[in-house]
PDB file of C-alpha atoms in Angstrom:
ATOM      1  CA  MET A   1      11.961  -6.299  -6.834  1.00 42.00           C
ATOM      2  CA  ARG A   2      11.285  -7.867 -10.534  1.00 39.00           C
ATOM      3  CA  GLY A   3      10.204 -10.862  -8.669  1.00 43.00           C
ATOM      4  CA  ALA A   4       7.416  -9.367  -6.605  1.00 50.00           C
ATOM      5  CA  SER A   5       6.433  -7.379 -10.212  1.00 55.00           C
ATOM      6  CA  LEU A   6       4.796  -7.749 -13.346  1.00 57.00           C
ATOM      7  CA  CYS A   7       8.066  -8.192 -15.043  1.00 57.00           C
ATOM      8  CA  ALA A   8       8.210 -11.326 -13.132  1.00 53.00           C
ATOM      9  CA  ALA A   9       5.561 -12.725 -15.678  1.00 52.00           C
ATOM     10  CA  LEU A  10       8.032 -11.923 -18.582  1.00 56.00           C
ATOM     11  CA  GLU A  11      11.386 -13.639 -20.179  1.00 60.00           C
ATOM     12  CA  ASP A  12      14.632 -11.897 -20.166  1.00 61.00           C
ATOM     13  CA  ARG A  13      14.027 -11.688 -24.065  1.00 59.00           C
ATOM     14  CA  GLU A  14      10.452 -10.207 -23.315  1.00 60.00           C
ATOM     15  CA  LEU A  15      11.749  -7.162 -21.232  1.00 61.00           C
ATOM     16  CA  ALA A  16      12.944  -5.759 -24.075  1.00 62.00           C
ATOM     17  CA  LEU A  17       9.635  -4.075 -25.496  1.00 59.00           C
ATOM     18  CA  LEU A  18       9.127  -2.456 -21.894  1.00 60.00           C
ATOM     19  CA  HIS A  19      12.745  -1.166 -21.685  1.00 61.00           C
ATOM     20  CA  ALA A  20      12.434   0.760 -24.476  1.00 58.00           C
ATOM     21  CA  GLY A  21       9.907   2.611 -22.550  1.00 58.00           C
ATOM     22  CA  ARG A  22      11.319   2.491 -19.091  1.00 66.00           C
ATOM     23  CA  SER A  23      13.005   4.930 -16.500  1.00 75.00           C
ATOM     24  CA  ARG A  24      13.627   5.381 -13.167  1.00 82.00           C
ATOM     25  CA  HIS A  25      12.477   8.078 -10.574  1.00 86.00           C
ATOM     26  CA  ILE A  26      13.383   8.720  -7.102  1.00 93.00           C
ATOM     27  CA  ILE A  27      10.617  10.217  -5.386  1.00 94.00           C
ATOM     28  CA  PRO A  28      11.543  11.802  -2.280  1.00 96.00           C
ATOM     29  CA  ALA A  29       9.550  11.508   0.630  1.00 95.00           C
ATOM     30  CA  GLY A  30       6.387  13.783   0.942  1.00 94.00           C
ATOM     31  CA  ASP A  31       6.030  14.204  -3.048  1.00 95.00           C
ATOM     32  CA  ARG A  32       2.943  13.529  -4.679  1.00 91.00           C
ATOM     33  CA  LEU A  33       1.743  12.048  -8.326  1.00 84.00           C
ATOM     34  CA  ASP A  34      -1.066  14.156  -9.051  1.00 71.00           C
ATOM     35  CA  ASN A  35      -1.538  12.337 -12.377  1.00 73.00           C
ATOM     36  CA  TYR A  36      -1.919   8.623 -10.575  1.00 73.00           C
ATOM     37  CA  CYS A  37      -4.554   7.496 -13.200  1.00 73.00           C
ATOM     38  CA  ASP A  38      -2.465   7.924 -16.019  1.00 74.00           C
ATOM     39  CA  VAL A  39       0.804   6.350 -14.458  1.00 78.00           C
ATOM     40  CA  ARG A  40       2.269   3.070 -15.129  1.00 79.00           C
ATOM     41  CA  ALA A  41       5.213   1.905 -12.706  1.00 84.00           C
ATOM     42  CA  ASN A  42       6.251  -0.430 -10.142  1.00 82.00           C
ATOM     43  CA  ILE A  43       7.519   0.637  -6.896  1.00 88.00           C
ATOM     44  CA  VAL A  44      11.364  -0.791  -6.590  1.00 86.00           C
ATOM     45  CA  SER A  45      11.509   0.347  -3.036  1.00 90.00           C
ATOM     46  CA  GLY A  46       9.670   2.609  -0.471  1.00 92.00           C
ATOM     47  CA  ALA A  47       5.870   3.283  -0.169  1.00 93.00           C
ATOM     48  CA  PHE A  48       3.413   5.593  -1.270  1.00 94.00           C
ATOM     49  CA  LYS A  49      -0.312   6.235   0.030  1.00 94.00           C
ATOM     50  CA  LEU A  50      -3.409   6.750  -1.862  1.00 91.00           C
ATOM     51  CA  SER A  51      -5.477   9.538  -1.285  1.00 91.00           C
ATOM     52  CA  ILE A  52      -8.848  11.194  -2.537  1.00 88.00           C
ATOM     53  CA  ARG A  53     -10.339  14.800  -1.415  1.00 84.00           C
ATOM     54  CA  ALA A  54     -13.700  15.097  -0.300  1.00 80.00           C
ATOM     55  CA  ASP A  55     -15.595  18.153  -1.657  1.00 81.00           C
ATOM     56  CA  ASP A  56     -14.555  20.148   1.808  1.00 84.00           C
ATOM     57  CA  GLY A  57     -10.826  19.492   1.062  1.00 82.00           C
ATOM     58  CA  ARG A  58     -10.493  16.809   3.492  1.00 86.00           C
ATOM     59  CA  GLU A  59      -7.954  14.031   2.894  1.00 89.00           C
ATOM     60  CA  GLN A  60      -9.084  10.356   3.092  1.00 91.00           C
ATOM     61  CA  ILE A  61      -6.474   7.930   2.599  1.00 92.00           C
ATOM     62  CA  VAL A  62      -7.901   4.996   0.617  1.00 88.00           C
ATOM     63  CA  ASP A  63      -4.661   2.310   0.124  1.00 90.00           C
ATOM     64  CA  LEU A  64      -1.109   1.790   0.754  1.00 92.00           C
ATOM     65  CA  LEU A  65       1.135   0.383  -1.716  1.00 90.00           C
ATOM     66  CA  PHE A  66       4.453  -0.815  -1.401  1.00 89.00           C
ATOM     67  CA  ALA A  67       7.501  -2.387  -3.156  1.00 86.00           C
ATOM     68  CA  GLY A  68       6.669  -4.952  -5.783  1.00 80.00           C
ATOM     69  CA  ASP A  69       3.297  -3.292  -5.902  1.00 84.00           C
ATOM     70  CA  PHE A  70       1.865  -1.475  -9.433  1.00 82.00           C
ATOM     71  CA  LEU A  71       1.261   2.203  -9.563  1.00 82.00           C
ATOM     72  CA  GLY A  72      -1.776   3.293 -11.799  1.00 76.00           C
ATOM     73  CA  ALA A  73      -5.189   2.178 -12.495  1.00 67.00           C
ATOM     74  CA  PRO A  74      -8.410   3.556 -14.492  1.00 60.00           C
ATOM     75  CA  CYS A  75      -9.924   6.137 -12.686  1.00 61.00           C
ATOM     76  CA  PRO A  76     -13.197   7.875 -12.964  1.00 57.00           C
ATOM     77  CA  ARG A  77     -11.946  11.140 -14.271  1.00 56.00           C
ATOM     78  CA  GLU A  78     -14.075  12.691 -11.898  1.00 55.00           C
ATOM     79  CA  GLN A  79     -12.049  10.985  -8.812  1.00 64.00           C
ATOM     80  CA  ASP A  80      -8.946  12.634  -7.962  1.00 76.00           C
ATOM     81  CA  VAL A  81      -6.757  10.020  -6.753  1.00 83.00           C
ATOM     82  CA  THR A  82      -3.082  11.291  -5.177  1.00 88.00           C
ATOM     83  CA  ALA A  83      -0.181   9.251  -4.377  1.00 91.00           C
ATOM     84  CA  ILE A  84       2.174  10.786  -2.044  1.00 94.00           C
ATOM     85  CA  ALA A  85       5.501   8.887  -0.939  1.00 96.00           C
ATOM     86  CA  LEU A  86       5.673   8.159   2.585  1.00 95.00           C
ATOM     87  CA  ALA A  87       9.437   7.982   2.270  1.00 93.00           C
ATOM     88  CA  GLU A  88      11.872   8.279  -0.418  1.00 95.00           C
ATOM     89  CA  THR A  89      10.595   5.959  -2.912  1.00 94.00           C
ATOM     90  CA  GLU A  90      12.121   4.728  -6.537  1.00 91.00           C
ATOM     91  CA  ILE A  91       9.851   3.620  -9.032  1.00 89.00           C
ATOM     92  CA  CYS A  92      10.334   2.376 -12.227  1.00 82.00           C
ATOM     93  CA  SER A  93       7.747   3.749 -15.195  1.00 79.00           C
ATOM     94  CA  PHE A  94       6.769   2.616 -18.281  1.00 74.00           C
ATOM     95  CA  SER A  95       5.116   4.870 -21.279  1.00 67.00           C
ATOM     96  CA  GLN A  96       1.868   4.066 -21.879  1.00 62.00           C
ATOM     97  CA  LEU A  97       2.143   3.017 -25.558  1.00 55.00           C
ATOM     98  CA  PRO A  98       5.194  -0.022 -24.603  1.00 60.00           C
ATOM     99  CA  PHE A  99       3.440  -1.105 -21.531  1.00 63.00           C
ATOM    100  CA  THR A 100      -0.149  -1.358 -23.853  1.00 68.00           C
ATOM    101  CA  ASP A 101       1.890  -3.336 -26.329  1.00 69.00           C
ATOM    102  CA  ALA A 102       3.622  -5.469 -23.412  1.00 66.00           C
ATOM    103  CA  LEU A 103      -0.138  -6.553 -22.523  1.00 70.00           C
ATOM    104  CA  ASP A 104      -1.028  -7.352 -25.832  1.00 75.00           C
ATOM    105  CA  ALA A 105       1.787  -9.214 -26.736  1.00 73.00           C
ATOM    106  CA  PHE A 106       1.963 -11.069 -23.193  1.00 72.00           C
ATOM    107  CA  PRO A 107      -0.900 -12.751 -21.745  1.00 77.00           C
ATOM    108  CA  ALA A 108       0.877 -14.195 -18.664  1.00 73.00           C
ATOM    109  CA  MET A 109       1.920 -10.252 -17.882  1.00 70.00           C
ATOM    110  CA  ARG A 110      -1.993  -9.540 -18.737  1.00 75.00           C
ATOM    111  CA  ARG A 111      -3.117 -11.858 -16.780  1.00 77.00           C
ATOM    112  CA  MET A 112      -0.869 -10.646 -13.346  1.00 73.00           C
ATOM    113  CA  LEU A 113      -2.102  -7.541 -14.106  1.00 74.00           C
ATOM    114  CA  LEU A 114      -5.696  -8.870 -13.724  1.00 77.00           C
ATOM    115  CA  GLU A 115      -4.535 -11.010 -10.254  1.00 77.00           C
ATOM    116  CA  ARG A 116      -3.069  -7.741  -9.099  1.00 72.00           C
ATOM    117  CA  THR A 117      -6.845  -5.673  -9.886  1.00 73.00           C
ATOM    118  CA  ILE A 118      -8.828  -8.149  -8.417  1.00 78.00           C
ATOM    119  CA  GLY A 119      -6.385  -8.066  -5.455  1.00 74.00           C
ATOM    120  CA  ALA A 120      -6.733  -4.402  -4.895  1.00 74.00           C
ATOM    121  CA  PHE A 121     -10.372  -4.974  -5.076  1.00 75.00           C
ATOM    122  CA  GLU A 122     -10.397  -7.725  -2.597  1.00 79.00           C
ATOM    123  CA  ARG A 123      -8.117  -5.570  -0.271  1.00 75.00           C
ATOM    124  CA  ALA A 124     -11.027  -2.398  -0.655  1.00 76.00           C
ATOM    125  CA  ARG A 125     -13.587  -5.018   0.581  1.00 80.00           C
ATOM    126  CA  GLY A 126     -11.764  -6.025   3.471  1.00 79.00           C
ATOM    127  CA  ARG A 127     -11.165  -2.796   4.401  1.00 79.00           C
ATOM    128  CA  LEU A 128     -14.513  -1.749   3.903  1.00 81.00           C
ATOM    129  CA  HIS A 129     -15.851  -4.946   6.178  1.00 82.00           C
ATOM    130  CA  MET A 130     -12.729  -3.740   8.969  1.00 84.00           C
ATOM    131  CA  LEU A 131     -14.236  -0.282   9.048  1.00 83.00           C
ATOM    132  CA  ALA A 132     -17.920  -1.452   9.566  1.00 85.00           C
ATOM    133  CA  HIS A 133     -17.087  -4.327  12.008  1.00 86.00           C
ATOM    134  CA  ALA A 134     -13.902  -4.402  13.634  1.00 92.00           C
ATOM    135  CA  SER A 135     -13.069  -2.318  17.004  1.00 94.00           C
ATOM    136  CA  ALA A 136     -10.870   0.309  17.463  1.00 95.00           C
ATOM    137  CA  ARG A 137      -8.236  -2.552  19.416  1.00 95.00           C
ATOM    138  CA  GLU A 138      -8.559  -5.116  16.220  1.00 94.00           C
ATOM    139  CA  ARG A 139      -7.749  -2.459  13.523  1.00 94.00           C
ATOM    140  CA  VAL A 140      -4.740  -1.217  14.936  1.00 95.00           C
ATOM    141  CA  ALA A 141      -3.600  -4.844  16.077  1.00 94.00           C
ATOM    142  CA  GLY A 142      -4.267  -6.046  12.513  1.00 92.00           C
ATOM    143  CA  PHE A 143      -2.532  -2.458  11.065  1.00 93.00           C
ATOM    144  CA  ILE A 144       0.732  -3.001  13.192  1.00 94.00           C
ATOM    145  CA  LEU A 145       0.323  -6.635  11.966  1.00 91.00           C
ATOM    146  CA  ASP A 146       0.419  -6.283   8.717  1.00 89.00           C
ATOM    147  CA  PHE A 147       3.208  -4.161   8.738  1.00 91.00           C
ATOM    148  CA  ALA A 148       4.977  -6.395  10.545  1.00 91.00           C
ATOM    149  CA  SER A 149       4.820  -9.060   8.173  1.00 86.00           C
ATOM    150  CA  ARG A 150       6.866  -6.799   6.221  1.00 84.00           C
ATOM    151  CA  ALA A 151       9.603  -6.669   8.051  1.00 85.00           C
ATOM    152  CA  ASP A 152      11.113 -10.254   8.025  1.00 82.00           C
ATOM    153  CA  GLY A 153      11.615 -10.033  11.982  1.00 79.00           C
ATOM    154  CA  LYS A 154      13.298  -6.366  11.894  1.00 86.00           C
ATOM    155  CA  PRO A 155      12.117  -3.686  13.822  1.00 91.00           C
ATOM    156  CA  VAL A 156       8.032  -2.635  12.324  1.00 93.00           C
ATOM    157  CA  ARG A 157       8.813   0.640  10.803  1.00 93.00           C
ATOM    158  CA  ILE A 158       5.716   2.266   9.971  1.00 94.00           C
ATOM    159  CA  PRO A 159       5.862   5.405   7.651  1.00 93.00           C
ATOM    160  CA  LEU A 160       2.740   7.218   8.489  1.00 95.00           C
ATOM    161  CA  ARG A 161       2.291   9.891  11.381  1.00 94.00           C
ATOM    162  CA  ARG A 162      -0.503   8.974  13.836  1.00 94.00           C
ATOM    163  CA  ARG A 163      -3.193  11.277  12.355  1.00 95.00           C
ATOM    164  CA  GLU A 164      -2.447   9.223   9.075  1.00 96.00           C
ATOM    165  CA  VAL A 165      -2.992   6.190  11.021  1.00 96.00           C
ATOM    166  CA  ALA A 166      -6.137   7.685  12.271  1.00 96.00           C
ATOM    167  CA  ASN A 167      -7.305   8.371   8.742  1.00 95.00           C
ATOM    168  CA  PHE A 168      -6.262   5.511   7.444  1.00 94.00           C
ATOM    169  CA  LEU A 169      -8.656   3.139  10.359  1.00 94.00           C
ATOM    170  CA  GLY A 170     -10.947   5.452  10.446  1.00 93.00           C
ATOM    171  CA  LEU A 171     -10.396   6.446  13.952  1.00 96.00           C
ATOM    172  CA  THR A 172      -9.635   9.298  16.093  1.00 97.00           C
ATOM    173  CA  VAL A 173      -5.435  10.245  16.930  1.00 97.00           C
ATOM    174  CA  GLU A 174      -6.515   9.709  20.634  1.00 97.00           C
ATOM    175  CA  THR A 175      -7.954   6.379  20.068  1.00 97.00           C
ATOM    176  CA  VAL A 176      -5.077   5.423  17.938  1.00 96.00           C
ATOM    177  CA  SER A 177      -2.628   6.830  20.361  1.00 95.00           C
ATOM    178  CA  ARG A 178      -4.501   4.654  23.307  1.00 96.00           C
ATOM    179  CA  GLN A 179      -4.621   1.494  20.845  1.00 96.00           C
ATOM    180  CA  PHE A 180      -1.018   1.430  20.890  1.00 96.00           C
ATOM    181  CA  GLY A 181      -0.509   2.249  24.644  1.00 95.00           C
ATOM    182  CA  ARG A 182      -2.719  -0.697  25.582  1.00 95.00           C
ATOM    183  CA  LEU A 183      -1.028  -2.889  23.285  1.00 95.00           C
ATOM    184  CA  ARG A 184       2.309  -2.004  24.387  1.00 95.00           C
ATOM    185  CA  ALA A 185       1.056  -2.688  28.026  1.00 95.00           C
ATOM    186  CA  GLU A 186       0.021  -5.991  27.131  1.00 93.00           C
ATOM    187  CA  GLY A 187       3.538  -6.840  25.815  1.00 93.00           C
ATOM    188  CA  ALA A 188       2.251  -7.404  22.210  1.00 94.00           C
ATOM    189  CA  ILE A 189       4.296  -5.111  20.911  1.00 96.00           C
ATOM    190  CA  THR A 190       7.379  -2.758  22.387  1.00 95.00           C
ATOM    191  CA  LEU A 191       7.012   1.001  21.354  1.00 93.00           C
ATOM    192  CA  VAL A 192      10.975   2.102  20.251  1.00 92.00           C
ATOM    193  CA  ASN A 193       9.513   5.703  19.494  1.00 90.00           C
ATOM    194  CA  ALA A 194       6.323   7.350  17.501  1.00 84.00           C
ATOM    195  CA  ARG A 195       6.957   5.107  14.180  1.00 91.00           C
ATOM    196  CA  GLU A 196       8.602   2.717  15.029  1.00 94.00           C
ATOM    197  CA  CYS A 197       7.779  -1.026  17.484  1.00 95.00           C
ATOM    198  CA  THR A 198       9.036  -4.330  17.623  1.00 95.00           C
ATOM    199  CA  VAL A 199       6.556  -7.370  17.911  1.00 94.00           C
ATOM    200  CA  PRO A 200       7.748  -9.525  20.898  1.00 94.00           C
ATOM    201  CA  ASP A 201       4.612 -11.477  20.911  1.00 91.00           C
ATOM    202  CA  ARG A 202       3.154 -12.116  17.119  1.00 90.00           C
ATOM    203  CA  ALA A 203       0.800 -14.737  18.512  1.00 92.00           C
ATOM    204  CA  ARG A 204      -0.944 -12.494  20.501  1.00 93.00           C
ATOM    205  CA  LEU A 205      -0.854  -9.572  17.999  1.00 93.00           C
ATOM    206  CA  THR A 206      -2.254 -11.729  15.912  1.00 92.00           C
ATOM    207  CA  ALA A 207      -5.247 -13.137  17.902  1.00 93.00           C
ATOM    208  CA  ILE A 208      -6.152  -9.972  18.926  1.00 93.00           C
ATOM    209  CA  ALA A 209      -6.468  -8.689  15.187  1.00 90.00           C
ATOM    210  CA  GLY A 210      -8.495 -11.567  14.891  1.00 84.00           C
ATOM    211  CA  THR A 211     -10.267 -12.027  11.163  1.00 69.00           C
ATOM    212  CA  PHE A 212      -9.539  -8.097  10.297  1.00 59.00           C
ATOM    213  CA  PRO A 213      -6.130  -7.479   8.270  1.00 55.00           C
ATOM    214  CA  VAL A 214      -5.709  -3.991   7.141  1.00 56.00           C
ATOM    215  CA  ILE A 215      -3.421  -4.464   4.290  1.00 55.00           C
ATOM    216  CA  ASP A 216      -2.569  -7.689   2.858  1.00 52.00           C
ATOM    217  CA  PRO A 217       1.097  -8.467   2.195  1.00 46.00           C
ATOM    218  CA  ASP A 218       0.881 -11.413  -0.198  1.00 48.00           C
ATOM    219  CA  GLN A 219      -1.129  -9.251  -2.147  1.00 44.00           C
TER     220      GLN A 219
END
């Protein structure tokens, strides 16, 4: 997954500095990284959801991260951001000092990190626009379409429960289930089970989603 990671900005000889503080970890599904703001890691395989807790204890899912994405970002100390593995996930983490040294030493890596950070802000802005303006049908269609873009023609596996999908899209569980059923009835998707579907008519699904992608697979 180096081609999709920050390390893609480095030559082989330059990776030695990072390797000095590198370690790989397998995170079981459901396990959490409570110190997200202090983590510096690339996702090798699997996926995480990022969530924050409201004052009343409710969870709000604010982002989804996949293989190739970077884990860790500067956070306000008062903001409790948690990363939770949606499936068994492998990460390659870096100790703080070698990572900071690498950013100082290699402008290309620093630029790539900046691009990823800007991409995250753009993704957040797009999601706010979606929550403010998209219909339930557009939200669910865009959500499935984004996962389909990562599936390379294989059945689309959505590693979230329906209530998590509803949380992420700002909808009720009943509305999400109803929209999945509507998309199936229209022939845009075929449901395999509660977490897997196929997209036999991608053009139709794209037309339904309109201008409201939920996750940008190219970021």
